[in-house]
Amino acid sequence: MSRNEGVAPAVPAAFPGVSEGVARRLALLGLRRPCDLLLHLPLRYEDETRLRPIAQAQRTPGSVVVEGVVSRAEVRPRPRRMLTCTIEDDSGAIQLRFVNVHPAQQRSLVPGARVRASGEIRPGLLGAEMIHPRWRLVAPGTPLPDRLTPVYPTTAGLAQAVLQRLATRALEGCDLSDTLPPALLARWGLQAFEPSLRLLHAPPPGAPLQALADRSHPAWRRIAFDELLAQQLAMRAHRRARSARRAFALPTGRGSLAAQVLAAAGFMLTEAQARVSAQIARDLERTEPMQRLLQGDVGSGKTIVAALAAAQAVEAGYQVAVMAPTELLAEQTHRKFAGWFAGAGVEVAWLAGSLPRRQREAATARIASGGAAIAVGTHALFQQGVAFARLALAIVDEQHRFGVNQRLALREKVTAASAGQEAHLLMMSATPIPRTLAMACYADLDVSVIDALPPGRTPVATRLVSAARREEVIVRVRDACRQGAQAYWVCPLIEESEALQLQTAVDTHAALVAELPGLAVGLVHGRQKPAEKAAAMGAFQRGETQLLVATTVIEVGVDVPNASLMVIEHAERMGLAQLHQLRGRVGRGAAQSSCILMYQPPLGPIARERLRVVYESRDGFEIAQRDLELRGPGELTGARQSGLPLLRFADPVRDASLLEAAAGAADTLLDHAPAAVERHLARWLPDAPAWLRG
Ligand code: ADP
Ligand code: MG
């Protein structure tokens, strides 16, 4: 497999002195070579450099280290197998308590054993106790560590001790030299690389724990800068390389096909749509490949803009591929495109994984012969065996929903030049991200924004309702549906388990069927077969079902203008961007629409704040900004939802000033220090595909 695929190798690369099982777990963390450990940095630290007498430790808040001799150990089999043992020193005694104890633990923790344990001490039923402390047997007088103990991100079955050992080895054996010229460090007030890294892996006692925890420490800032710089370098290199490549020039001609499509759609473009359409039309006329991101809030009308771009390519005699992340969405897009292009006699093929083999082959043949000028589908469009006769434009809807690997594979496919020419690429996303962030994070793309909704929309009225008032909500749903409206009922999100998520959807559906006799209630969830899902959606779209119970699969793109009521259960569990996207499913017709956010009291402060933001704001950009501010450190949901390339250490909001510095530094380095660029990218993006590395 070439390293351009952006996929983890099936067999982990050799890690000297490490078992295959451990190597596999390391690979799960993205650690494939010994020196990858350098940049696998601790989440936090434990201070195990001080031993406290037990009596004093009991009065000390937070994590402490104590040492004592086991005076009593006891295993209770019920209700859960539990080991309790008492350790004593000259000053006092505490209990150590372990649930689901291993036999080996039990054999070690016997009276007379000397134990060093660290953890938090809490008052318990039988006096002060430590639950599941970290512990080991020690000889009297065993020295304490002289550094803070790092706690690394890990995965099941991979012990901290192993990561600590490998990190220490990496610090000894790997290249820690600075990739950046001293002048650049001085200019931006940055600390050198090696001391930063050494400090982060093994801070001395007395290191400023707060600054390490909130990542404002200069060592963290250096690492964050490096990461942002690598990202900027990669994107800029890509952008620069693009101008040297060639794409098919697609003249706008007389634009009669576009006019026919628009006439078939039956509405006038909004000013915002017309503006971005013109930008795209100009891009397509040029021989430099377009790579444009079209951003527009849910319901802003991106589909017609995509169709007009497609019309330009088709009229010039080329083919267009339109890809959506789910069959549901692809199917809907196919229906729209087929309707809009039918009058002009343009064939729109449909290709998805669920298609029976015979039909799939037929579609593939139409695409290969060029008979189908447009093909709409899922990522099946870019799988093996699908070859376009003359693809000139690829459109990716809801691009942030594609996995990173799919996106990379797609880009490679699309930009793989045929006869020296490649396809233009239009990506669309409904997740607005704040402007500065877009600039920084999409430095390799051009960005167009549809910043106004089509006319005739009535804003969605949002209500917050406690789950205790579920009965009233049911009545509301019944009344609305009796009056001819349709409603969505979104099941609570259960992130921990897909099986539970499914069960909840099925249960909710059954309950609502019972509670709403006389209403036709449909169900869609992520585990349905594509055909089932399409059938359920189709029935709702045609108005055969009035209420649709759904998991968050309906979050993106589904368009049913007659649906004017949405109920979201356990809204407090959902992210801001997600709530905004869900709410965007209603308010698409002229009728007054409502969104009822049901929550389970009591609300935590963050959940309360989130709900307040969704309640008060309808502006996707504002919501995205607040989302970034509200998410906790290390929580990646926001980044994932906005489709940003994942950053491990830097936070584009917290580190906004570093981001700007990195953007400036990237330009300087690309112009004047190509060797430094190469070394920096080799350190930070060793697995990046070739195009990313410029
Ligand atoms: P999204 O940007 O979320 O993909 P869609 O393209 O699905 O939005 O458009 C949402 C709805 O708005 C569709 O029903 C579409 O037909 C309608 N629409 C789009 N543009 C206009 C317009 N200029 N005037 C009136 N309705 C429009
Ligand atoms: Mg859409």
CSV table of C-alpha atoms in Angstrom, one decimal, residues 292-307 320-337 340 350 375-379 381-382 393-403 406-407 410 414 424-431 442 450 554-559 581 585 588 641-643:
chain,number,residue,atom,x,y,z
A,292,ARG,CA,-13.9,25.8,-2.9
A,293,LEU,CA,-15.8,25.3,0.3
A,294,LEU,CA,-19.4,26.5,0.1
A,295,GLN,CA,-20.7,27.3,3.6
A,296,GLY,CA,-24.3,28.0,4.3
A,297,ASP,CA,-26.4,27.5,7.3
A,298,VAL,CA,-29.0,24.7,7.2
A,299,GLY,CA,-31.7,25.5,4.8
A,300,SER,CA,-29.8,28.3,3.1
A,301,GLY,CA,-30.2,26.7,-0.3
A,302,LYS,CA,-26.9,25.1,-1.2
A,303,THR,CA,-28.4,22.4,-3.4
A,304,ILE,CA,-29.5,24.7,-6.2
A,305,VAL,CA,-26.1,26.4,-6.2
A,306,ALA,CA,-24.5,23.0,-6.7
A,307,ALA,CA,-26.9,22.2,-9.5
A,320,VAL,CA,-20.3,15.8,-12.7
A,321,ALA,CA,-20.2,13.6,-9.5
A,322,VAL,CA,-22.3,14.6,-6.6
A,323,MET,CA,-21.6,12.8,-3.3
A,324,ALA,CA,-23.4,12.9,0.0
A,325,PRO,CA,-22.4,11.2,3.3
A,326,THR,CA,-25.5,9.0,3.7
A,327,GLU,CA,-27.8,7.2,1.3
A,328,LEU,CA,-30.7,9.2,2.8
A,329,LEU,CA,-29.1,12.5,1.8
A,330,ALA,CA,-27.8,11.2,-1.5
A,331,GLU,CA,-31.2,9.9,-2.4
A,332,GLN,CA,-32.8,13.3,-1.7
A,333,THR,CA,-30.2,15.1,-3.7
A,334,HIS,CA,-30.7,12.6,-6.5
A,335,ARG,CA,-34.4,13.3,-6.5
A,336,LYS,CA,-33.9,17.0,-6.7
A,337,PHE,CA,-31.2,16.9,-9.4
A,340,TRP,CA,-34.4,19.8,-12.2
A,350,TRP,CA,-27.8,7.0,-9.0
A,375,ALA,CA,-23.9,10.8,-11.1
A,376,VAL,CA,-25.3,11.2,-7.6
A,377,GLY,CA,-24.5,8.9,-4.7
A,378,THR,CA,-22.6,8.0,-1.6
A,379,HIS,CA,-18.9,7.4,-1.4
A,381,LEU,CA,-19.2,6.8,-6.4
A,382,PHE,CA,-15.5,6.8,-5.7
A,393,LEU,CA,-16.5,18.6,-11.4
A,394,ALA,CA,-16.9,16.8,-8.1
A,395,ILE,CA,-19.4,18.1,-5.5
A,396,VAL,CA,-19.3,16.9,-2.0
A,397,ASP,CA,-22.3,17.7,0.2
A,398,GLU,CA,-22.0,17.9,4.0
A,399,GLN,CA,-18.3,17.3,3.5
A,400,HIS,CA,-17.5,17.5,7.2
A,401,ARG,CA,-19.5,14.3,7.7
A,402,PHE,CA,-17.1,12.2,5.8
A,403,GLY,CA,-14.3,10.5,7.7
A,406,GLN,CA,-12.7,9.1,3.0
A,407,ARG,CA,-12.1,12.7,2.4
A,410,LEU,CA,-11.8,11.4,-2.5
A,414,VAL,CA,-10.6,13.7,-7.9
A,424,HIS,CA,-12.8,20.9,-10.0
A,425,LEU,CA,-13.9,20.3,-6.4
A,426,LEU,CA,-16.8,22.0,-4.7
A,427,MET,CA,-17.3,21.1,-1.0
A,428,MET,CA,-20.4,22.1,0.9
A,429,SER,CA,-20.9,22.3,4.6
A,430,ALA,CA,-23.8,23.4,6.8
A,431,THR,CA,-21.6,23.8,9.8
A,442,TYR,CA,-9.1,26.2,5.4
A,450,ILE,CA,-24.4,31.9,1.8
A,554,ILE,CA,-31.8,13.3,10.5
A,555,GLU,CA,-29.3,15.9,11.7
A,556,VAL,CA,-28.0,16.7,8.2
A,557,GLY,CA,-29.7,17.9,5.2
A,558,VAL,CA,-33.1,16.3,5.3
A,559,ASP,CA,-35.7,18.5,3.7
A,581,GLN,CA,-28.6,21.5,12.8
A,585,ARG,CA,-35.0,20.6,9.8
A,588,ARG,CA,-38.5,25.2,5.8
A,641,GLN,CA,-18.6,18.8,14.0
A,642,SER,CA,-17.0,21.7,12.2
A,643,GLY,CA,-14.9,19.3,10.2
